[in-house]
Coordinates of N, CA and C in Angstrom, one line a residue:
M1 N 11.4 8.4 -2.5 CA 11.5 6.9 -2.4 C 10.2 6.6 -3.1
C2 N 10.1 5.4 -3.9 CA 8.9 4.7 -4.3 C 9.1 3.6 -4.8
G3 N 8.3 2.6 -4.4 CA 8.6 1.2 -5.6 C 7.1 1.0 -6.4
I4 N 7.2 0.9 -7.7 CA 6.2 0.7 -8.8 C 6.4 -0.1 -9.1
F5 N 5.3 -1.2 -9.3 CA 5.4 -2.8 -9.4 C 3.9 -2.8 -10.4
G6 N 3.9 -3.8 -11.5 CA 2.8 -4.7 -12.0 C 3.0 -6.2 -12.5
I7 N 1.6 -6.4 -13.1 CA 1.5 -7.4 -13.6 C 0.9 -7.2 -14.7
N8 N 1.1 -7.5 -15.7 CA 0.2 -7.8 -17.3 C -0.3 -9.2 -17.3
D9 N -1.5 -9.9 -17.2 CA -1.5 -11.6 -17.3 C -2.0 -11.6 -18.4
Q10 N -0.8 -12.3 -19.5 CA -1.9 -12.3 -20.5 C -2.8 -13.9 -21.4
G11 N -3.3 -14.0 -19.3 CA -4.2 -15.5 -20.0 C -3.6 -16.7 -19.6
G12 N -2.0 -16.5 -18.6 CA -1.7 -17.8 -18.3 C -1.7 -17.7 -16.4
L13 N -2.5 -17.0 -15.6 CA -2.1 -17.2 -14.4 C -3.9 -17.3 -13.6
T14 N -4.2 -18.5 -12.9 CA -5.5 -18.7 -12.7 C -4.7 -17.1 -11.5
Q15 N -5.9 -17.0 -11.2 CA -6.8 -15.8 -10.3 C -5.5 -15.9 -8.6
K16 N -5.8 -17.2 -8.2 CA -5.3 -18.0 -7.4 C -3.6 -16.7 -7.6
Q17 N -3.5 -17.4 -8.6 CA -1.3 -16.9 -9.0 C -1.1 -15.5 -9.2
F18 N -2.4 -14.8 -9.8 CA -2.2 -13.7 -10.0 C -2.5 -12.7 -7.9
V19 N -3.4 -13.2 -7.4 CA -3.0 -12.7 -5.8 C -2.0 -13.3 -5.6
N20 N -1.4 -14.3 -5.7 CA -0.7 -14.4 -4.7 C 1.1 -13.5 -5.0
Q21 N 0.9 -13.3 -6.9 CA 2.3 -13.0 -7.3 C 2.1 -11.1 -6.4
T22 N 0.8 -11.0 -6.7 CA 0.4 -9.3 -5.8 C 1.3 -9.1 -4.3
K23 N 0.7 -10.6 -3.3 CA 1.0 -9.9 -2.4 C 2.5 -9.9 -2.4
S24 N 3.4 -11.2 -2.5 CA 4.7 -10.7 -3.4 C 5.1 -9.6 -3.4
L25 N 5.0 -9.0 -4.5 CA 5.6 -7.7 -4.9 C 5.2 -6.5 -3.7
F26 N 4.1 -6.7 -3.1 CA 3.8 -5.3 -1.9 C 4.7 -5.8 -1.1
K27 N 4.7 -6.8 -0.6 CA 5.9 -7.6 0.3 C 7.4 -6.8 0.0
L28 N 7.8 -7.0 -1.3 CA 9.5 -7.1 -2.0 C 9.6 -5.3 -1.9
S29 N 8.1 -5.0 -1.8 CA 8.3 -3.3 -2.2 C 8.3 -2.7 -0.8
K30 N 8.3 -2.8 0.4 CA 8.0 -1.9 1.5 C 9.5 -1.5 2.0
T31 N 10.8 -1.7 1.3 CA 11.9 -1.7 1.1 C 12.4 -0.1 0.0
R32 N 11.1 0.2 -1.0 CA 11.0 2.0 -1.3 C 10.0 2.3 -0.9
G33 N 9.1 1.7 0.3 CA 8.3 3.2 1.4 C 6.9 2.1 2.0
R34 N 7.4 3.2 3.1 CA 6.8 1.8 4.4 C 5.1 2.6 4.6
D35 N 5.6 4.2 3.6 CA 4.2 5.6 4.4 C 3.0 5.4 3.8
S36 N 3.0 4.8 2.6 CA 1.3 4.3 2.2 C 1.5 3.5 0.5
S37 N 0.5 3.2 0.6 CA 0.3 2.1 -0.8 C -0.9 2.0 -1.5
G38 N -1.0 1.8 -2.2 CA -1.9 1.8 -3.8 C -2.0 0.6 -4.5
I39 N -3.1 0.2 -5.1 CA -3.1 0.0 -6.2 C -4.2 0.0 -7.1
A40 N -3.9 -0.5 -8.7 CA -5.3 -0.1 -10.1 C -5.0 -1.8 -9.6
W41 N -6.5 -2.1 -10.2 CA -6.9 -3.3 -10.4 C -7.4 -3.6 -11.8
L42 N -7.2 -4.3 -12.9 CA -8.3 -4.0 -13.8 C -8.4 -5.5 -14.5
T43 N -10.0 -5.8 -14.3 CA -10.3 -7.0 -14.3 C -11.2 -7.5 -15.9
D44 N -10.8 -8.7 -16.2 CA -11.3 -9.3 -17.4 C -12.6 -8.1 -17.7
D45 N -13.2 -7.8 -17.6 CA -14.4 -7.5 -18.5 C -14.7 -6.1 -17.9
R46 N -13.0 -5.2 -18.0 CA -12.5 -4.0 -17.9 C -13.2 -3.3 -16.6
Q47 N -13.4 -3.7 -15.1 CA -13.9 -2.8 -14.3 C -12.6 -2.4 -13.9
L48 N -12.3 -1.1 -13.4 CA -10.8 -0.5 -12.7 C -11.2 -0.4 -11.2
K49 N -11.1 -1.1 -10.5 CA -10.7 -1.0 -9.0 C -9.6 -0.4 -8.0
I50 N -9.8 0.5 -8.0 CA -8.7 1.9 -7.1 C -8.4 1.2 -5.2
H51 N -7.9 1.3 -4.7 CA -7.4 0.8 -3.5 C -6.0 1.7 -3.0
R52 N -6.2 2.5 -2.3 CA -4.4 3.3 -1.7 C -5.2 3.6 -0.3
R53 N -3.9 3.9 0.3 CA -4.3 3.9 1.8 C -3.1 4.9 2.4
S54 N -2.8 5.8 3.5 CA -1.4 5.7 4.2 C -1.2 4.4 5.3
M55 N -1.0 3.9 4.3 CA -0.2 2.3 5.4 C 1.1 1.4 4.8
S56 N 1.5 0.8 5.2 CA 2.9 0.2 4.8 C 1.9 -1.3 3.5
P57 N 2.7 -1.2 2.7 CA 2.5 -2.8 2.3 C 2.2 -3.8 2.7
E58 N 2.8 -4.2 3.7 CA 2.2 -5.0 4.6 C 0.9 -5.3 5.0
K59 N 0.6 -4.3 5.6 CA -0.9 -4.0 6.0 C -1.6 -3.8 5.3
F60 N -1.5 -3.4 4.5 CA -2.4 -2.5 2.2 C -2.8 -3.9 2.3
I61 N -2.4 -4.7 2.0 CA -2.6 -6.2 1.6 C -3.2 -7.1 2.4
N62 N -3.4 -6.5 3.9 CA -4.1 -7.6 4.8 C -5.0 -6.1 5.1
S63 N -5.3 -5.2 4.1 CA -6.6 -4.5 5.0 C -7.6 -5.2 4.6
P64 N -9.1 -5.1 5.1 CA -10.4 -5.5 4.8 C -11.0 -5.4 3.4
R65 N -10.4 -4.0 2.7 CA -10.5 -4.2 1.3 C -9.9 -4.5 0.2
A66 N -8.6 -4.3 0.4 CA -7.5 -4.9 -0.3 C -7.4 -6.4 0.0
K67 N -8.5 -7.5 0.8 CA -8.7 -8.8 1.0 C -9.9 -9.1 0.2
S68 N -10.7 -7.8 0.0 CA -12.1 -8.0 -0.6 C -12.5 -8.4 -2.1
L69 N -11.1 -7.0 -2.3 CA -9.9 -7.4 -3.8 C -9.6 -8.6 -4.1
F70 N -9.4 -9.0 -3.7 CA -8.6 -10.3 -3.6 C -9.3 -11.8 -3.7
T71 N -9.9 -11.4 -2.9 CA -11.4 -12.5 -2.8 C -12.1 -12.0 -3.7
S72 N -12.2 -11.2 -4.9 CA -13.8 -11.2 -5.9 C -13.0 -12.2 -6.9
T73 N -14.7 -12.6 -7.8 CA -14.8 -13.3 -8.7 C -14.5 -12.8 -9.8
L74 N -14.0 -11.5 -10.1 CA -13.6 -10.9 -11.0 C -12.2 -11.4 -11.0
K75 N -11.9 -11.8 -12.2 CA -11.1 -12.0 -12.9 C -9.9 -10.7 -12.9
P76 N -9.0 -10.7 -12.6 CA -7.5 -10.1 -12.8 C -7.1 -9.7 -13.8
K77 N -6.9 -9.1 -15.0 CA -5.5 -9.2 -15.9 C -5.1 -8.2 -16.0
F78 N -4.6 -6.7 -14.8 CA -3.7 -6.0 -15.1 C -3.6 -5.4 -13.6
M79 N -2.2 -5.4 -12.3 CA -2.7 -4.8 -11.7 C -1.4 -3.8 -11.9
M80 N -1.4 -2.4 -11.2 CA 0.0 -1.9 -11.0 C -0.7 -1.3 -8.9
G81 N 0.8 -1.9 -8.8 CA 1.1 -0.8 -7.4 C 2.0 -0.4 -7.0
H82 N 1.9 0.4 -5.4 CA 2.9 1.4 -5.3 C 2.7 1.6 -3.9
S83 N 4.4 1.7 -3.8 CA 4.4 2.1 -2.3 C 5.2 3.8 -2.1
R84 N 5.1 4.3 -0.9 CA 5.4 5.4 -1.1 C 6.6 5.8 0.2
L85 N 7.3 6.6 -0.2 CA 8.0 6.4 1.3 C 7.6 8.7 1.0
A86 N 7.0 9.1 2.2 CA 6.8 10.3 1.5 C 7.9 11.7 2.0
T87 N 8.1 12.4 0.8 CA 9.5 13.2 1.3 C 8.5 14.0 0.9
N88 N 7.9 14.6 0.5 CA 7.0 16.2 0.2 C 5.4 15.1 0.3
G89 N 4.9 16.6 1.3 CA 2.9 16.1 1.0 C 2.8 15.0 2.6
P90 N 2.0 15.2 3.1 CA 0.9 14.7 4.3 C 1.0 13.2 3.9
L91 N 0.6 12.5 4.3 CA -0.2 11.5 4.4 C -1.2 11.1 4.5
Y92 N -1.9 11.9 4.8 CA -3.1 11.7 5.9 C -4.2 12.3 3.9
R93 N -3.4 12.9 3.0 CA -4.0 13.8 1.9 C -4.1 12.7 0.8
M94 N -5.0 12.1 0.4 CA -5.4 11.5 -0.3 C -4.7 11.8 -1.7
S95 N -4.9 12.9 -2.2 CA -4.6 13.0 -3.2 C -3.0 13.1 -3.5
E96 N -1.8 12.7 -2.7 CA -0.2 12.8 -2.2 C -0.8 11.1 -2.8
N97 N -1.1 10.2 -2.6 CA -0.9 9.1 -2.1 C -1.7 8.4 -4.0
Q98 N -0.2 7.5 -4.3 CA -0.7 6.8 -5.5 C -2.1 4.9 -5.5
P99 N -2.3 5.2 -6.1 CA -2.3 5.4 -7.9 C -3.0 6.8 -8.2
Q100 N -2.7 7.6 -9.0 CA -4.3 8.1 -9.3 C -4.7 8.3 -10.1
Y101 N -5.3 8.7 -10.3 CA -6.6 8.5 -11.3 C -8.2 9.4 -11.7
T102 N -8.6 9.2 -12.7 CA -9.5 9.7 -14.0 C -10.8 9.3 -14.0
E103 N -11.7 9.6 -14.1 CA -12.4 8.3 -14.7 C -12.5 7.5 -15.9
K104 N -10.9 8.4 -16.4 CA -10.9 6.8 -17.8 C -9.3 6.8 -17.9
L105 N -8.7 6.8 -16.7 CA -7.2 7.0 -16.5 C -6.4 6.5 -15.0
A106 N -5.9 5.6 -14.9 CA -5.5 5.9 -13.9 C -3.7 5.0 -13.8
C107 N -2.8 5.6 -13.2 CA -1.4 5.9 -13.2 C -0.4 6.6 -12.2

């Protein structure tokens, strides 16, 4: 079981609102999976930031890397988040955790 969620901002949210919505979605997703969490974050200048770890959504949003993303001066436009309940594959193998990505694609 997993939780998949996202935000597609069409220009109506401030950065603070976007971050607060993202944190709320991660907190809500904990019922869908507590084993690992990840985020794909696209900024308005088309930079894609990926962060994923084998930790609960609550720990994830308070991790130093997530906090640096949330306090970045880059305005987010799109966010895709994931929380995972491990049913297959080990937690420590990042290839088992989402989001998956290549040079030009995140899913």
